Short mmCIF file of C-alpha atoms and ligand atoms in Angstrom, two decimals:
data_model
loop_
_atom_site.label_atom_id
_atom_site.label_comp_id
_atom_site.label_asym_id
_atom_site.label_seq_id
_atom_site.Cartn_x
_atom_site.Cartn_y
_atom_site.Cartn_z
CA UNK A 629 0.00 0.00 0.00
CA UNK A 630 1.27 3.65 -0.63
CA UNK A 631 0.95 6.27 1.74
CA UNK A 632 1.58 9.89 1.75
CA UNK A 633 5.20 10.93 3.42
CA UNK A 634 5.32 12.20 7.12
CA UNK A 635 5.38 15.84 6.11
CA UNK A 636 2.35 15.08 4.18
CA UNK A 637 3.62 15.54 0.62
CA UNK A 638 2.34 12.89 -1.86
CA UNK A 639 4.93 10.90 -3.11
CA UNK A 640 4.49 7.94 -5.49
CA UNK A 641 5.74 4.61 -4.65
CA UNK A 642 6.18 1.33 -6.84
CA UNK A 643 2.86 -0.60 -6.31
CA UNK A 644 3.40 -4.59 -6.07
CA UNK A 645 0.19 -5.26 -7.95
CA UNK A 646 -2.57 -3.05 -9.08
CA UNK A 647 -6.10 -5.24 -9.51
CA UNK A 648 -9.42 -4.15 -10.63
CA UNK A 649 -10.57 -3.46 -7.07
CA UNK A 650 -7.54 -0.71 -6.77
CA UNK A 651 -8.99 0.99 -10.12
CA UNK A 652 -12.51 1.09 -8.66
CA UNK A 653 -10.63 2.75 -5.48
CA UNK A 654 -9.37 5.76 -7.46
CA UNK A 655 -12.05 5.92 -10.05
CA UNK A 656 -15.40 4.31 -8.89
CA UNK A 657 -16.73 1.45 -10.02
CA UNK A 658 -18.28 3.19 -13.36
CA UNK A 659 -18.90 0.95 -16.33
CA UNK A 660 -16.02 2.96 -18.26
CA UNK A 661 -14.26 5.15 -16.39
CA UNK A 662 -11.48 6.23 -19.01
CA UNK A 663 -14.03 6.77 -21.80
CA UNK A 664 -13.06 4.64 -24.41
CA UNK A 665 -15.48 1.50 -24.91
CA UNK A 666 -16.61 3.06 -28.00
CA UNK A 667 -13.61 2.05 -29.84
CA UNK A 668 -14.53 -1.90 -28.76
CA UNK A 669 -10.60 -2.16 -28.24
CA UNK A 670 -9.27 -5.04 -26.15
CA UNK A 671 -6.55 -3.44 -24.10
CA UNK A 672 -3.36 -5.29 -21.97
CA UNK A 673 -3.02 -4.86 -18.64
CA UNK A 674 0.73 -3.39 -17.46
CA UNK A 675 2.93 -4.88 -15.84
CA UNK A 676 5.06 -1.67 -13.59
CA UNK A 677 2.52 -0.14 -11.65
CA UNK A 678 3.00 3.29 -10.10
CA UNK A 679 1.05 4.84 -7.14
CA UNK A 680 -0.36 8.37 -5.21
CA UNK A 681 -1.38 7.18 -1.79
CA UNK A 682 -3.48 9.56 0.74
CA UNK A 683 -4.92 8.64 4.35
CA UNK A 684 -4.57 4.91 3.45
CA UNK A 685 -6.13 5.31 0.42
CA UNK A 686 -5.25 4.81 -3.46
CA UNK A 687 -5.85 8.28 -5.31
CA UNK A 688 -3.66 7.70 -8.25
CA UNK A 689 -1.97 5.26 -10.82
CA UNK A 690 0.05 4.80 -14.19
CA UNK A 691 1.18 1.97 -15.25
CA UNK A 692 4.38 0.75 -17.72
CA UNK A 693 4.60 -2.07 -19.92
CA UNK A 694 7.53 -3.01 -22.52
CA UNK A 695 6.22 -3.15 -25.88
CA UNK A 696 7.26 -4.90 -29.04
CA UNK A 697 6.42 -2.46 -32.47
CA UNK A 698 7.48 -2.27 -35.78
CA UNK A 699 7.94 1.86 -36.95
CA UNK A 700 8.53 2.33 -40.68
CA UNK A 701 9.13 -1.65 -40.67
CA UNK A 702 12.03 -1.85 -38.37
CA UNK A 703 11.20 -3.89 -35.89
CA UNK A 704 12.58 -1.91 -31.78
CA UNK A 705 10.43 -1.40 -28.07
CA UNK A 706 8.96 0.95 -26.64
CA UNK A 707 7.51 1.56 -23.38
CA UNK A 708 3.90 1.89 -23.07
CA UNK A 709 2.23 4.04 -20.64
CA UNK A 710 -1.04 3.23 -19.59
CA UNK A 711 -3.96 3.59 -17.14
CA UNK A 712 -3.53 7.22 -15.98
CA UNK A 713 -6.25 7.68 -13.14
CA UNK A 714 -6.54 10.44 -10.18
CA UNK A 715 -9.36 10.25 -8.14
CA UNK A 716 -11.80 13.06 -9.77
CA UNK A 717 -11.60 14.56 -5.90
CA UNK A 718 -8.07 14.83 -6.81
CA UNK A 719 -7.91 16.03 -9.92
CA UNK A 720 -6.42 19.43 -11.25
CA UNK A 721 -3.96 19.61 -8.34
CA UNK A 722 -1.14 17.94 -10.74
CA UNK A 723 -1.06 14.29 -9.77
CA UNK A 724 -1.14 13.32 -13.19
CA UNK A 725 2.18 15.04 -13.56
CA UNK A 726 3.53 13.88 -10.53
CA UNK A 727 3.00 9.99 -10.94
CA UNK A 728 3.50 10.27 -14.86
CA UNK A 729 6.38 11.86 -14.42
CA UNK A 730 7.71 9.36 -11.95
CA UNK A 731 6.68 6.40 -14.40
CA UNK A 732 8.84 8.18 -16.98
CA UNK A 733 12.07 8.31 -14.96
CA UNK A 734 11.75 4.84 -14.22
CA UNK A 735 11.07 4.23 -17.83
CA UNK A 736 14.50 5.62 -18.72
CA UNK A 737 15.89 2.36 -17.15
CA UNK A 738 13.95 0.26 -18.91
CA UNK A 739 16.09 0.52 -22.61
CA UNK A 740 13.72 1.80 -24.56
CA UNK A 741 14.06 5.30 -26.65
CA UNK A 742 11.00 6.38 -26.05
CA UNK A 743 7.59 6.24 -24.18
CA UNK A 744 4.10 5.86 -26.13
CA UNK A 745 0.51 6.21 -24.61
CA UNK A 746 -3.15 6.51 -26.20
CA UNK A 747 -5.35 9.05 -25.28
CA UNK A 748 -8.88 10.58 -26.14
CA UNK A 749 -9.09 13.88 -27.95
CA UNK A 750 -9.69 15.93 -24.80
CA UNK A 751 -6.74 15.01 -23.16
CA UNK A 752 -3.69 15.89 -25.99
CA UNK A 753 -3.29 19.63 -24.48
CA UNK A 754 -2.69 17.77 -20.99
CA UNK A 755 -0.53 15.50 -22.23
CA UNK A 756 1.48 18.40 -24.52
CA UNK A 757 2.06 19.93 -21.22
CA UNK A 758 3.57 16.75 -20.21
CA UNK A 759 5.94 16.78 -22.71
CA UNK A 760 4.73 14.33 -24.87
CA UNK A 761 4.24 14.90 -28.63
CA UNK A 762 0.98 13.78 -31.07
CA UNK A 763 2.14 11.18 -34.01
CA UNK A 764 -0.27 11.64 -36.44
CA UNK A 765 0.72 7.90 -38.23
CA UNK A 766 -1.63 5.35 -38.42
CA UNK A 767 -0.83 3.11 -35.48
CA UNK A 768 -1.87 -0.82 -36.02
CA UNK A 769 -2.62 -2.44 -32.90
CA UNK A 770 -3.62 -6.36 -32.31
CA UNK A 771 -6.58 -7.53 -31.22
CA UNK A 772 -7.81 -11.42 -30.61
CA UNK A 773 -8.42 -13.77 -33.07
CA UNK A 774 -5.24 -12.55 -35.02
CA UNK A 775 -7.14 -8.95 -35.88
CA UNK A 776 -5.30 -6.06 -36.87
CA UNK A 777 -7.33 -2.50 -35.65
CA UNK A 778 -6.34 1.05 -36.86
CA UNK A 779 -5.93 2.70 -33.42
CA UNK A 780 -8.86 5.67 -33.20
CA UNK A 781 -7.52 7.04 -30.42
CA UNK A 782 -5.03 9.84 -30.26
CA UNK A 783 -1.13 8.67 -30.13
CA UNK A 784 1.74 10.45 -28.16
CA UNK A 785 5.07 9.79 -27.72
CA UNK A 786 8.16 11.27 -25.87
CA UNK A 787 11.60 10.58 -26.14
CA UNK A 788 13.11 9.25 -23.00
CA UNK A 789 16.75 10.02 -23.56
CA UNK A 790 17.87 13.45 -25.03
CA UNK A 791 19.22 12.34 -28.23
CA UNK A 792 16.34 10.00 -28.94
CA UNK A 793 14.48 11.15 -32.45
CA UNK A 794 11.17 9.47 -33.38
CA UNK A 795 11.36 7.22 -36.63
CA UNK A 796 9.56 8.13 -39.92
CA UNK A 797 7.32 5.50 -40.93
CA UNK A 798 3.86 4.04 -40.26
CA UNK A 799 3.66 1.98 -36.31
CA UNK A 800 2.53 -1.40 -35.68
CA UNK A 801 2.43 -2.81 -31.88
CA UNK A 802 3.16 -6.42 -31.96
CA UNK A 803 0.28 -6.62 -29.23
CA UNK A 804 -3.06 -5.89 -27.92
CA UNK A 805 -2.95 -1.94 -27.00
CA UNK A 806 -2.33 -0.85 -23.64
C1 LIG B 1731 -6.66 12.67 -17.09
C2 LIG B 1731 -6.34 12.73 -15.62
C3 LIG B 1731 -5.41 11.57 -15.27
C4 LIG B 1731 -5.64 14.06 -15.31
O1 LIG B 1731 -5.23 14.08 -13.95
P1 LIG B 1731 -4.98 15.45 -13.14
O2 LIG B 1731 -4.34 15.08 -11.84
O3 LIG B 1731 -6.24 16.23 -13.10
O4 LIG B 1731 -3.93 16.20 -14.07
P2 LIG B 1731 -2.88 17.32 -13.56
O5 LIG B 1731 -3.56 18.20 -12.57
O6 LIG B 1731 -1.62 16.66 -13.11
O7 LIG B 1731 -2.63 18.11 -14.89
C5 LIG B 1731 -1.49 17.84 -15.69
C6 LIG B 1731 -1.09 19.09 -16.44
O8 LIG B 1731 -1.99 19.28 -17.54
C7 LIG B 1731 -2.52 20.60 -17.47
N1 LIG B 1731 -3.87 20.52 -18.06
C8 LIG B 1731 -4.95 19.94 -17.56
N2 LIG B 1731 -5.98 20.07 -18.42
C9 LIG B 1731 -5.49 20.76 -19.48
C10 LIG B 1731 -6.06 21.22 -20.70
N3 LIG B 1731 -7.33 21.00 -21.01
N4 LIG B 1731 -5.25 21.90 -21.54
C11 LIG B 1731 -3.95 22.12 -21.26
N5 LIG B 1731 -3.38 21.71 -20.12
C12 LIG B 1731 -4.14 21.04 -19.25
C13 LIG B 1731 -2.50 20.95 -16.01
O9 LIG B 1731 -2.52 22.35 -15.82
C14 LIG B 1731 -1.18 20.35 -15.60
O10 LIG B 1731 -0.10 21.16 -16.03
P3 LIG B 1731 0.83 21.96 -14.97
O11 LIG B 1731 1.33 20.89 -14.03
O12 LIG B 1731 1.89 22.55 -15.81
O13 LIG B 1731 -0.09 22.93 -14.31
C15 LIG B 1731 -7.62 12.64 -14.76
O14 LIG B 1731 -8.52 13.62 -15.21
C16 LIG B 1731 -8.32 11.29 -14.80
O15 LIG B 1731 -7.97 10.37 -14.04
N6 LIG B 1731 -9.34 11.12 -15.69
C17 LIG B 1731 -10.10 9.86 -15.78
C18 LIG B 1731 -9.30 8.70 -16.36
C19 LIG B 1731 -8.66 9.04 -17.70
O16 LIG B 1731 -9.33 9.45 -18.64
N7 LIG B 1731 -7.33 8.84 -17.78
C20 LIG B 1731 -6.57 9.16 -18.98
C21 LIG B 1731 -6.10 7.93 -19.66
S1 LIG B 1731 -5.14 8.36 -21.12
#
């Protein structure tokens, strides 16, 4: 569990696991609390998860997974950033940048060049003042049954070393979307 430090500042801490109950703690139990059943996606879960504790209680998450992807047909990782919550009693008081933030400098030991996240529409200005940049390539993601799906939802990337330049060339993830 992850618990604010004595002086009361939130600090993020390296969660163990993260299951479906410690979602519903940060975002309610809502049929689709990040908005994106529409696209009919199946999604991965991650596998780093990263967490904002306060008065015993889960108020914030991101987690990182390694991902396999092809960009202009050369085949190289990435890391994949996923399942950005804050407790909407929480939000606008810049957890989001705290915890992502955190996931990205642990991301810079992972190996990867850079880090890669989906988002809806709304949230690209938030994520521009993140740092992170739109790729406006088609991204092919996997889905069961062998599918291929054109992602719908917004890409963004940032590099996670300083000399790290994004490839030319259309994306494929060699996995379900996270
Ligand atoms: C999206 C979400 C994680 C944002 O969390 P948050 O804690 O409110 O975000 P922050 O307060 O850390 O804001 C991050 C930065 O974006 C800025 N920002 C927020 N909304 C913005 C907007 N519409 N335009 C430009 N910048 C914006 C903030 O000012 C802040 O920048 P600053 O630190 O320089 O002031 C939160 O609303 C949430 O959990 N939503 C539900 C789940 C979801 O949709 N997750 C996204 C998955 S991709």
């Amino acid at each position: 569990m992850v618990e604010s430090s004595s002086s009361g500042a939130l600090t993020v801490m390296r969660l163990a696991q993260y299951t479906k109950a410690d979602q519903e703690e940060i975002l309610g139990a809502g049929e689709d609390p990040f908005g994106v059943a529409w696209t009919g996606l199946t999604w991965l879960p991650k596998e780093d998860h990263f967490g904002i504790g306060r008065h015993g209680r889960l108020v914030a998450h991101t987690g990182l997974l390694r991902l396999r992807v092809a960009i202009g047909g050369t085949e190289t990782e990435v890391v994949g950033v996923g399942g950005v919550a804050v407790a909407p009693g929480m939000q606008g008081q810049g957890l989001a940048r705290l915890i992502v933030t955190a996931a990205l400098d642990h991301a810079r030991t992972m190996g990867p060049q850079h880090a890669l996240l989906f988002c809806r529409q709304p949230l690209i200005p938030l994520y521009q003042r993140l740092g992170w940049h739109r790729l406006d390539e088609d991204v092919l993601v996997e889905q069961p049954e062998g599918r291929l799906a054109t992602m719908p939802l917004q890409t963004m990337v940032t590099p996670l070393r300083d000399d790290a330049r994004w490839p030319e060339g259309s994306v494929r993830l060699f996995s379900l979307p996270m």
